[in-house]
Short mmCIF file of C-alpha atoms in Angstrom, two decimals:
data_model
loop_
_atom_site.label_atom_id
_atom_site.label_comp_id
_atom_site.label_asym_id
_atom_site.label_seq_id
_atom_site.Cartn_x
_atom_site.Cartn_y
_atom_site.Cartn_z
CA UNK A 15 -105.27 -69.85 -17.59
CA UNK A 16 -107.58 -69.40 -14.57
CA UNK A 17 -110.11 -72.10 -13.88
CA UNK A 18 -113.14 -69.86 -13.29
CA UNK A 19 -113.55 -66.24 -14.37
CA UNK A 20 -116.43 -63.81 -13.87
CA UNK A 21 -116.55 -60.75 -16.11
CA UNK A 22 -118.81 -57.86 -15.12
CA UNK A 23 -120.06 -55.53 -17.86
CA UNK A 24 -122.12 -52.36 -17.32
CA UNK A 25 -123.66 -50.66 -20.38
CA UNK A 26 -125.39 -47.28 -20.52
CA UNK A 27 -126.17 -44.70 -23.19
CA UNK A 28 -125.08 -41.14 -22.49
CA UNK A 29 -126.03 -38.66 -25.22
CA UNK A 30 -124.39 -39.75 -28.48
CA UNK A 31 -122.05 -42.23 -26.79
CA UNK A 32 -122.44 -45.74 -25.46
CA UNK A 33 -120.46 -46.19 -22.25
CA UNK A 34 -119.20 -49.66 -21.27
CA UNK A 35 -117.53 -50.54 -17.99
CA UNK A 36 -115.76 -53.91 -17.70
CA UNK A 37 -114.29 -55.63 -14.65
CA UNK A 38 -112.15 -58.75 -14.99
CA UNK A 39 -109.66 -60.57 -12.74
CA UNK A 40 -106.15 -59.40 -13.50
CA UNK A 41 -104.92 -62.99 -13.68
CA UNK A 42 -107.17 -63.50 -16.74
CA UNK A 43 -104.88 -61.16 -18.68
CA UNK A 44 -102.64 -63.96 -19.93
CA UNK A 45 -99.12 -63.47 -21.31
CA UNK A 46 -98.86 -60.16 -19.47
CA UNK A 47 -95.89 -59.63 -17.13
CA UNK A 48 -96.87 -57.33 -14.28
CA UNK A 49 -94.27 -55.95 -11.84
CA UNK A 50 -94.40 -57.99 -8.63
CA UNK A 51 -92.02 -58.76 -5.80
CA UNK A 52 -91.01 -62.20 -4.57
CA UNK A 53 -94.27 -62.50 -2.60
CA UNK A 54 -96.46 -61.80 -5.64
CA UNK A 55 -97.36 -58.30 -4.39
CA UNK A 56 -97.92 -55.77 -7.18
CA UNK A 57 -95.58 -52.81 -7.45
CA UNK A 58 -98.34 -50.24 -7.95
CA UNK A 59 -96.01 -47.30 -8.42
CA UNK A 60 -94.12 -48.97 -11.25
CA UNK A 61 -97.37 -50.28 -12.74
CA UNK A 62 -98.85 -46.77 -12.75
CA UNK A 63 -95.86 -45.41 -14.65
CA UNK A 64 -96.25 -48.08 -17.35
CA UNK A 65 -98.98 -48.72 -19.91
CA UNK A 66 -99.41 -52.39 -19.02
CA UNK A 67 -103.02 -52.05 -17.83
CA UNK A 68 -104.12 -50.22 -20.97
CA UNK A 69 -102.21 -52.76 -23.07
CA UNK A 70 -103.98 -55.62 -21.27
CA UNK A 71 -107.36 -54.00 -21.96
CA UNK A 72 -106.55 -53.48 -25.64
CA UNK A 73 -105.32 -57.05 -26.00
CA UNK A 74 -107.99 -59.02 -24.12
CA UNK A 75 -111.11 -56.84 -23.82
CA UNK A 76 -111.71 -54.41 -26.69
CA UNK A 77 -111.07 -56.97 -29.51
CA UNK A 78 -113.52 -59.39 -27.89
CA UNK A 79 -116.45 -57.02 -27.41
CA UNK A 80 -118.72 -56.01 -30.31
CA UNK A 81 -121.68 -53.66 -29.89
CA UNK A 82 -124.65 -53.12 -32.20
CA UNK A 83 -127.42 -50.56 -32.55
CA UNK A 84 -130.26 -52.18 -34.42
CA UNK A 85 -128.68 -54.11 -37.29
CA UNK A 86 -125.61 -51.87 -37.49
CA UNK A 87 -122.36 -52.70 -35.75
CA UNK A 88 -120.98 -49.76 -33.80
CA UNK A 89 -117.36 -48.59 -34.13
CA UNK A 90 -114.82 -50.46 -31.97
CA UNK A 91 -114.68 -49.28 -28.37
CA UNK A 92 -111.75 -47.21 -27.17
CA UNK A 93 -110.17 -47.30 -23.71
CA UNK A 94 -110.93 -44.14 -21.73
CA UNK A 95 -109.56 -45.12 -18.32
CA UNK A 96 -108.16 -48.15 -16.45
CA UNK A 97 -107.42 -48.85 -12.83
CA UNK A 98 -106.90 -51.69 -10.36
CA UNK A 99 -109.32 -52.56 -7.58
CA UNK A 100 -109.17 -54.72 -4.50
CA UNK A 101 -111.38 -57.85 -4.31
CA UNK A 102 -113.72 -56.33 -1.72
CA UNK A 103 -114.66 -53.33 -3.88
CA UNK A 104 -118.44 -53.14 -4.54
CA UNK A 105 -118.62 -50.16 -6.87
CA UNK A 106 -119.79 -52.25 -9.85
CA UNK A 107 -123.21 -52.68 -8.27
CA UNK A 108 -124.22 -49.40 -9.95
CA UNK A 109 -123.10 -47.78 -13.20
CA UNK A 110 -122.57 -44.26 -11.84
CA UNK A 111 -120.63 -45.52 -8.83
CA UNK A 112 -118.48 -47.74 -11.02
CA UNK A 113 -117.74 -44.90 -13.47
CA UNK A 114 -116.79 -42.55 -10.62
CA UNK A 115 -114.61 -45.30 -9.14
CA UNK A 116 -112.68 -45.88 -12.39
CA UNK A 117 -112.20 -42.16 -12.96
CA UNK A 118 -111.23 -41.59 -9.34
CA UNK A 119 -107.77 -41.66 -7.79
CA UNK A 120 -105.84 -44.93 -8.14
CA UNK A 121 -104.95 -47.23 -5.29
CA UNK A 122 -102.27 -45.84 -2.94
CA UNK A 123 -98.79 -47.07 -3.81
CA UNK A 124 -98.52 -48.62 -0.34
CA UNK A 125 -101.46 -51.00 -0.93
CA UNK A 126 -100.44 -54.63 -0.47
CA UNK A 127 -102.28 -56.33 -3.34
CA UNK A 128 -101.47 -59.84 -4.59
CA UNK A 129 -101.62 -59.73 -8.35
CA UNK A 130 -103.80 -62.87 -8.59
CA UNK A 131 -106.42 -61.17 -6.41
CA UNK A 132 -106.46 -57.83 -8.21
CA UNK A 133 -109.35 -56.68 -10.40
CA UNK A 134 -108.87 -54.75 -13.64
CA UNK A 135 -111.53 -52.07 -14.25
CA UNK A 136 -111.81 -50.56 -17.73
CA UNK A 137 -113.91 -47.70 -19.06
CA UNK A 138 -114.75 -48.10 -22.76
CA UNK A 139 -116.65 -45.83 -25.09
CA UNK A 140 -118.04 -45.91 -28.61
CA UNK A 141 -119.79 -43.34 -30.78
CA UNK A 142 -123.44 -43.96 -31.71
CA UNK A 143 -123.51 -41.80 -34.82
CA UNK A 144 -127.00 -41.43 -36.28
CA UNK A 145 -128.36 -43.88 -33.70
CA UNK A 146 -127.69 -41.34 -30.95
CA UNK A 147 -130.65 -39.27 -32.11
CA UNK A 148 -133.01 -42.26 -31.89
CA UNK A 149 -135.57 -42.12 -29.12
CA UNK A 150 -134.74 -45.63 -27.92
CA UNK A 151 -132.12 -47.49 -29.96
CA UNK A 152 -132.08 -51.26 -29.59
CA UNK A 153 -128.60 -52.35 -28.54
CA UNK A 154 -127.01 -55.77 -28.83
CA UNK A 155 -123.75 -57.11 -27.46
CA UNK A 156 -121.45 -59.93 -28.54
CA UNK A 157 -118.99 -60.74 -25.71
CA UNK A 158 -116.26 -63.22 -26.63
CA UNK A 159 -114.47 -63.65 -23.32
CA UNK A 160 -114.33 -67.44 -23.45
CA UNK A 161 -110.52 -67.46 -23.70
CA UNK A 162 -110.07 -65.65 -20.38
CA UNK A 163 -110.55 -68.86 -18.39
CA UNK A 164 -111.62 -72.48 -18.51
CA UNK A 165 -115.10 -71.46 -17.34
CA UNK A 166 -116.21 -67.90 -18.02
CA UNK A 167 -119.41 -66.23 -16.79
CA UNK A 168 -120.24 -62.81 -18.20
CA UNK A 169 -122.64 -60.77 -16.07
CA UNK A 170 -124.13 -57.83 -17.99
CA UNK A 171 -126.20 -54.99 -16.56
CA UNK A 172 -127.82 -52.68 -19.10
CA UNK A 173 -129.44 -49.36 -18.24
CA UNK A 174 -131.62 -47.97 -21.01
CA UNK A 175 -132.11 -44.28 -21.74
CA UNK A 176 -135.46 -44.25 -19.92
CA UNK A 177 -133.98 -45.70 -16.72
CA UNK A 178 -134.90 -49.38 -17.08
CA UNK A 179 -132.23 -51.78 -15.81
CA UNK A 180 -131.79 -55.34 -17.03
CA UNK A 181 -129.32 -58.05 -16.01
CA UNK A 182 -128.05 -60.98 -18.06
CA UNK A 183 -125.82 -63.92 -17.15
CA UNK A 184 -124.08 -65.48 -20.14
CA UNK A 185 -121.89 -68.56 -20.12
CA UNK A 186 -118.80 -68.86 -22.36
CA UNK A 187 -119.42 -67.14 -25.71
CA UNK A 188 -123.20 -66.96 -26.36
CA UNK A 189 -122.99 -64.92 -29.57
CA UNK A 190 -124.96 -61.77 -30.22
CA UNK A 191 -127.44 -60.99 -27.43
CA UNK A 192 -130.10 -58.28 -27.55
CA UNK A 193 -130.00 -56.06 -24.48
CA UNK A 194 -133.46 -54.57 -25.03
CA UNK A 195 -135.46 -56.64 -27.54
CA UNK A 196 -138.80 -55.49 -28.91
CA UNK A 197 -141.83 -57.77 -28.73
CA UNK A 198 -141.28 -59.23 -32.21
CA UNK A 199 -137.64 -60.09 -31.54
CA UNK A 200 -138.52 -61.68 -28.19
CA UNK A 201 -141.37 -63.66 -29.78
CA UNK A 202 -139.21 -65.07 -32.57
CA UNK A 203 -136.48 -66.02 -30.11
CA UNK A 204 -138.83 -67.89 -27.76
CA UNK A 205 -140.83 -69.58 -30.52
CA UNK A 206 -137.58 -71.05 -31.82
CA UNK A 207 -136.60 -72.02 -28.27
CA UNK A 208 -139.90 -73.83 -27.62
CA UNK A 209 -139.73 -75.61 -30.99
CA UNK A 210 -136.19 -76.77 -30.32
CA UNK A 211 -136.96 -77.84 -26.76
CA UNK A 212 -139.83 -80.17 -27.66
CA UNK A 213 -137.80 -81.80 -30.44
CA UNK A 214 -134.76 -82.31 -28.22
CA UNK A 215 -136.69 -83.46 -25.13
CA UNK A 216 -136.76 -87.25 -25.49
CA UNK A 217 -138.97 -87.80 -22.45
CA UNK A 218 -141.64 -85.40 -23.75
CA UNK A 219 -141.52 -87.06 -27.17
CA UNK A 220 -141.92 -90.58 -25.74
CA UNK A 221 -144.88 -89.43 -23.65
CA UNK A 222 -146.47 -87.97 -26.78
CA UNK A 223 -145.90 -91.25 -28.64
CA UNK A 224 -147.54 -93.24 -25.84
CA UNK A 225 -150.38 -90.75 -25.73
CA UNK A 226 -151.42 -91.01 -29.38
CA UNK A 227 -150.31 -94.53 -30.43
CA UNK A 228 -153.68 -96.27 -29.82
CA UNK A 229 -155.74 -93.31 -31.12
CA UNK A 230 -156.82 -93.48 -34.74
CA UNK A 231 -159.63 -90.91 -34.92
CA UNK A 232 -159.06 -87.21 -35.53
CA UNK A 233 -161.56 -86.19 -32.86
CA UNK A 234 -159.75 -88.22 -30.20
CA UNK A 235 -156.37 -86.80 -31.23
CA UNK A 236 -157.61 -83.22 -31.11
CA UNK A 237 -159.19 -83.69 -27.67
CA UNK A 238 -156.11 -85.38 -26.17
CA UNK A 239 -153.54 -82.96 -27.60
CA UNK A 240 -155.67 -79.95 -26.61
CA UNK A 241 -155.95 -81.24 -23.02
CA UNK A 242 -152.19 -81.74 -22.82
CA UNK A 243 -151.56 -78.26 -24.26
CA UNK A 244 -153.94 -76.48 -21.88
CA UNK A 245 -152.51 -78.31 -18.87
CA UNK A 246 -148.83 -77.65 -19.51
CA UNK A 247 -149.64 -74.04 -20.36
CA UNK A 248 -151.19 -73.57 -16.91
CA UNK A 249 -148.19 -74.82 -14.95
CA UNK A 250 -145.68 -73.18 -17.31
CA UNK A 251 -147.21 -69.74 -16.74
CA UNK A 252 -147.73 -70.38 -13.01
CA UNK A 253 -144.09 -71.39 -12.59
CA UNK A 254 -142.87 -68.34 -14.51
CA UNK A 255 -145.02 -66.20 -12.20
CA UNK A 256 -143.21 -67.65 -9.17
CA UNK A 257 -146.06 -69.89 -7.97
CA UNK A 258 -144.11 -73.16 -8.20
CA UNK A 259 -142.34 -74.60 -5.13
CA UNK A 260 -138.79 -73.32 -4.80
CA UNK A 261 -137.37 -76.33 -2.93
CA UNK A 262 -134.17 -77.75 -4.41
CA UNK A 263 -135.68 -81.22 -4.70
CA UNK A 264 -138.76 -80.10 -6.66
CA UNK A 265 -137.19 -80.18 -10.18
CA UNK A 266 -135.89 -83.69 -9.53
CA UNK A 267 -139.31 -84.77 -8.27
CA UNK A 268 -140.88 -83.43 -11.47
CA UNK A 269 -138.37 -85.40 -13.56
CA UNK A 270 -139.35 -88.56 -11.67
CA UNK A 271 -143.05 -87.86 -12.26
CA UNK A 272 -142.43 -87.25 -15.97
CA UNK A 273 -140.76 -90.67 -16.23
CA UNK A 274 -143.67 -92.21 -14.32
CA UNK A 275 -146.17 -90.55 -16.68
CA UNK A 276 -144.52 -92.40 -19.57
CA UNK A 277 -144.63 -95.69 -17.64
CA UNK A 278 -148.30 -95.18 -16.83
CA UNK A 279 -149.37 -94.38 -20.38
CA UNK A 280 -147.33 -97.30 -21.74
CA UNK A 281 -149.04 -99.73 -19.33
CA UNK A 282 -152.44 -98.40 -20.36
CA UNK A 283 -151.54 -99.10 -23.98
CA UNK A 284 -150.30 -102.61 -23.18
CA UNK A 285 -153.42 -103.49 -21.16
CA UNK A 286 -155.74 -101.81 -23.66
CA UNK A 287 -157.55 -99.61 -21.15
CA UNK A 288 -158.17 -95.93 -20.60
CA UNK A 289 -158.62 -94.82 -24.20
CA UNK A 290 -162.10 -93.43 -23.57
CA UNK A 291 -160.77 -91.11 -20.84
CA UNK A 292 -157.31 -90.50 -22.24
CA UNK A 293 -157.89 -86.76 -22.36
CA UNK A 294 -158.09 -86.69 -18.54
CA UNK A 295 -154.73 -88.46 -18.21
CA UNK A 296 -153.27 -86.08 -20.79
CA UNK A 297 -154.49 -83.12 -18.75
CA UNK A 298 -153.19 -84.47 -15.43
CA UNK A 299 -149.76 -85.39 -16.74
CA UNK A 300 -149.65 -82.21 -18.81
CA UNK A 301 -149.58 -80.27 -15.54
CA UNK A 302 -146.41 -82.16 -14.59
CA UNK A 303 -144.78 -81.69 -18.00
CA UNK A 304 -145.51 -77.97 -17.79
CA UNK A 305 -143.20 -77.72 -14.80
CA UNK A 306 -140.56 -79.53 -16.83
CA UNK A 307 -140.93 -76.95 -19.61
CA UNK A 308 -140.63 -74.13 -17.07
CA UNK A 309 -137.30 -75.43 -15.74
CA UNK A 310 -135.87 -75.34 -19.27
CA UNK A 311 -137.28 -71.83 -19.72
CA UNK A 312 -136.26 -70.33 -16.37
CA UNK A 313 -132.69 -69.44 -17.34
CA UNK A 314 -133.79 -68.01 -20.69
CA UNK A 315 -136.41 -65.56 -19.47
CA UNK A 316 -133.61 -63.02 -19.01
CA UNK A 317 -133.67 -62.64 -22.81
CA UNK A 318 -137.34 -61.58 -22.79
CA UNK A 319 -136.56 -57.98 -21.90
CA UNK A 320 -139.77 -56.26 -20.81
CA UNK A 321 -141.95 -58.74 -22.73
CA UNK A 322 -142.33 -61.55 -20.20
CA UNK A 323 -145.92 -62.54 -21.02
CA UNK A 324 -145.31 -62.32 -24.76
CA UNK A 325 -142.23 -64.52 -24.43
CA UNK A 326 -144.11 -67.14 -22.40
CA UNK A 327 -146.87 -67.32 -24.99
CA UNK A 328 -144.29 -67.46 -27.79
CA UNK A 329 -142.47 -70.34 -26.08
CA UNK A 330 -145.78 -72.16 -25.80
CA UNK A 331 -146.46 -71.57 -29.49
CA UNK A 332 -143.05 -73.03 -30.30
CA UNK A 333 -143.81 -76.11 -28.20
CA UNK A 334 -147.14 -76.60 -29.99
CA UNK A 335 -145.52 -76.22 -33.41
CA UNK A 336 -142.98 -78.84 -32.40
CA UNK A 337 -145.74 -81.19 -31.22
CA UNK A 338 -147.67 -80.64 -34.44
CA UNK A 339 -144.60 -81.53 -36.48
CA UNK A 340 -144.08 -84.69 -34.43
CA UNK A 341 -147.72 -85.74 -34.92
CA UNK A 342 -147.59 -85.06 -38.67
CA UNK A 343 -144.62 -87.42 -38.90
CA UNK A 344 -145.74 -89.91 -36.25
CA UNK A 345 -149.26 -90.74 -37.42
CA UNK A 346 -148.26 -91.83 -40.97
CA UNK A 347 -145.31 -93.74 -39.53
CA UNK A 348 -147.58 -95.63 -37.11
CA UNK A 349 -149.98 -96.45 -39.93
CA UNK A 350 -147.07 -97.83 -41.96
CA UNK A 351 -145.85 -99.97 -39.04
CA UNK A 352 -149.33 -101.29 -38.19
CA UNK A 353 -149.99 -102.32 -41.80
CA UNK A 354 -146.92 -104.59 -41.68
CA UNK A 355 -148.05 -106.36 -38.49
CA UNK A 356 -150.77 -109.00 -38.10
CA UNK A 357 -152.94 -106.55 -36.17
CA UNK A 358 -152.80 -103.06 -34.74
CA UNK A 359 -153.05 -104.27 -31.14
CA UNK A 360 -149.75 -106.14 -31.44
CA UNK A 361 -148.03 -103.02 -32.76
CA UNK A 362 -149.32 -100.93 -29.87
CA UNK A 363 -148.02 -103.48 -27.34
CA UNK A 364 -144.57 -103.72 -28.97
CA UNK A 365 -144.08 -99.94 -29.18
CA UNK A 366 -145.29 -99.39 -25.62
CA UNK A 367 -143.07 -102.19 -24.28
CA UNK A 368 -139.98 -100.61 -25.83
CA UNK A 369 -140.90 -97.22 -24.39
CA UNK A 370 -141.66 -98.52 -20.91
CA UNK A 371 -138.24 -100.21 -20.83
CA UNK A 372 -136.53 -96.83 -21.34
CA UNK A 373 -138.85 -95.01 -18.94
CA UNK A 374 -138.23 -97.67 -16.31
CA UNK A 375 -134.52 -96.92 -16.28
CA UNK A 376 -135.24 -93.18 -16.11
CA UNK A 377 -137.49 -93.75 -13.13
CA UNK A 378 -134.77 -95.63 -11.27
CA UNK A 379 -132.01 -93.16 -12.05
CA UNK A 380 -134.08 -90.07 -11.27
CA UNK A 381 -135.53 -91.68 -8.16
CA UNK A 382 -132.00 -92.30 -6.89
CA UNK A 383 -131.15 -88.64 -7.49
CA UNK A 384 -134.26 -87.63 -5.57
CA UNK A 385 -133.11 -89.65 -2.56
CA UNK A 386 -129.96 -87.53 -2.35
CA UNK A 387 -131.98 -84.60 -0.99
CA UNK A 388 -132.05 -84.94 2.78
CA UNK A 389 -135.49 -83.35 3.37
CA UNK A 390 -137.02 -86.34 1.57
CA UNK A 391 -134.47 -88.99 2.51
CA UNK A 392 -135.78 -89.70 6.06
CA UNK A 393 -139.07 -90.83 4.55
CA UNK A 394 -137.39 -93.22 2.15
CA UNK A 395 -134.18 -94.31 3.87
CA UNK A 396 -135.89 -97.44 5.16
CA UNK A 397 -136.56 -98.62 1.59
CA UNK A 398 -133.81 -101.05 0.47
CA UNK A 399 -131.67 -99.85 -2.42
CA UNK A 400 -133.09 -100.85 -5.79
CA UNK A 401 -136.62 -101.45 -4.48
CA UNK A 402 -137.97 -97.91 -4.99
CA UNK A 403 -138.11 -98.07 -8.82
CA UNK A 404 -140.08 -101.33 -8.65
CA UNK A 405 -142.53 -99.78 -6.19
CA UNK A 406 -143.05 -96.77 -8.45
CA UNK A 407 -143.58 -98.89 -11.55
CA UNK A 408 -145.98 -101.28 -9.80
CA UNK A 409 -147.94 -98.29 -8.50
CA UNK A 410 -148.08 -96.83 -12.00
CA UNK A 411 -149.36 -100.13 -13.38
CA UNK A 412 -151.88 -100.75 -10.60
CA UNK A 413 -154.49 -98.26 -11.77
CA UNK A 414 -154.86 -99.45 -15.39
CA UNK A 415 -154.68 -103.09 -14.25
CA UNK A 416 -157.50 -102.56 -11.75
CA UNK A 417 -159.61 -100.86 -14.38
CA UNK A 418 -159.01 -103.71 -16.79
CA UNK A 419 -160.08 -106.31 -14.19
CA UNK A 420 -163.21 -104.33 -13.28
CA UNK A 421 -164.18 -104.14 -16.93
CA UNK A 422 -163.77 -107.89 -17.31
CA UNK A 423 -165.81 -108.66 -14.21
CA UNK A 424 -168.66 -106.28 -14.96
CA UNK A 425 -170.86 -107.42 -17.88
CA UNK A 426 -171.41 -105.10 -20.78
CA UNK A 427 -174.83 -103.40 -21.24
CA UNK A 428 -175.66 -105.84 -24.04
CA UNK A 429 -174.96 -108.84 -21.79
CA UNK A 430 -177.03 -107.35 -18.97
CA UNK A 431 -179.95 -106.73 -21.33
CA UNK A 432 -179.79 -110.31 -22.66
CA UNK A 433 -179.67 -111.71 -19.12
CA UNK A 434 -182.70 -109.67 -18.13
CA UNK A 435 -184.70 -110.97 -21.09
CA UNK A 436 -183.74 -114.56 -20.28
CA UNK A 437 -184.81 -114.09 -16.65
CA UNK A 438 -188.16 -112.72 -17.81
CA UNK A 439 -188.72 -115.69 -20.09
CA UNK A 440 -187.87 -118.15 -17.30
CA UNK A 441 -190.37 -116.47 -14.97
CA UNK A 442 -193.06 -116.65 -17.62
#
């Protein structure tokens, strides 16, 4: 079994037929004995006289490729033509070129081609039936090529009847994938994706817990959650539009900042400061978390079809639904925990201390990964190993600590008013 296999699939509707072109490495056709000499060179003349290539296609390709039009599964594909290609052939960059290549003359018998380097090109076809009369049928594909290698990447290029082209890259066996989804299908898919992402993202959940733990009033909760939502929506859409930095180190930097945002909010909770302006911190850190959401979304936007904006908004809706579910479960749970403790302040400190312990380790691990990128390393190479996480945590704690000290040093308005009255009485 080959270690890494790339399967190329081209799909296009022609009249009442759906044409499918598939290219796979010949060595992925396991348990097939091809005629070779002692050097591993294929005997093309003998191979052409046999039906081994068609047999390989019928054994490994057609049974593992299902096509759908709407909700209906199309009839199994049939092999129309097969041929071998050399590794340098580039005909699969375009459907028409690839079809002409497969239907064209085979390789000359004198070609010296090592069988492990050969490519198998197959032309498949299926009948659309009543769907062929549809103005724009919605096709889906279910490629199950995972057994062709240890790691399999399926690259699909679909050309619709009106000339639109769309490319997909699918790892292993992804299940049924819509080649041209409508807006409703794309919306449902991305709402589910956003909902799942927020529930599976532990760092986002811990930040949300730190954000709302000391807040007990509905007005405060609404203001803070709205600020966080608006902020991460801005950077999520901006990143999808290509406005985010494209440097390789940027995603790792964002992961470090997300960990630091948790540390910062936890220290604010422990010190008991910043609750009156918590919506501003939620907005600022929401911008960072939005980039984190965009990285999770970047590889999935290929499933949006022509509905990019709709899919982005749907993903955001899914994230908000996930956050709402977390809050509906979290607020009653916090009330239950605080009722069992001597006071609410102690509960806030204990929860925040547990969270900051986890976020501290994330900061160190992600900071170490960030140092692996050489464009940033010269600035930080002079820092001794193990010191950087402490510097980041101390910096995160410095702001709330300073605010707490300033509040303690500056008298409250009531104290100032009482002092002024006492001064007036002394003068009198």
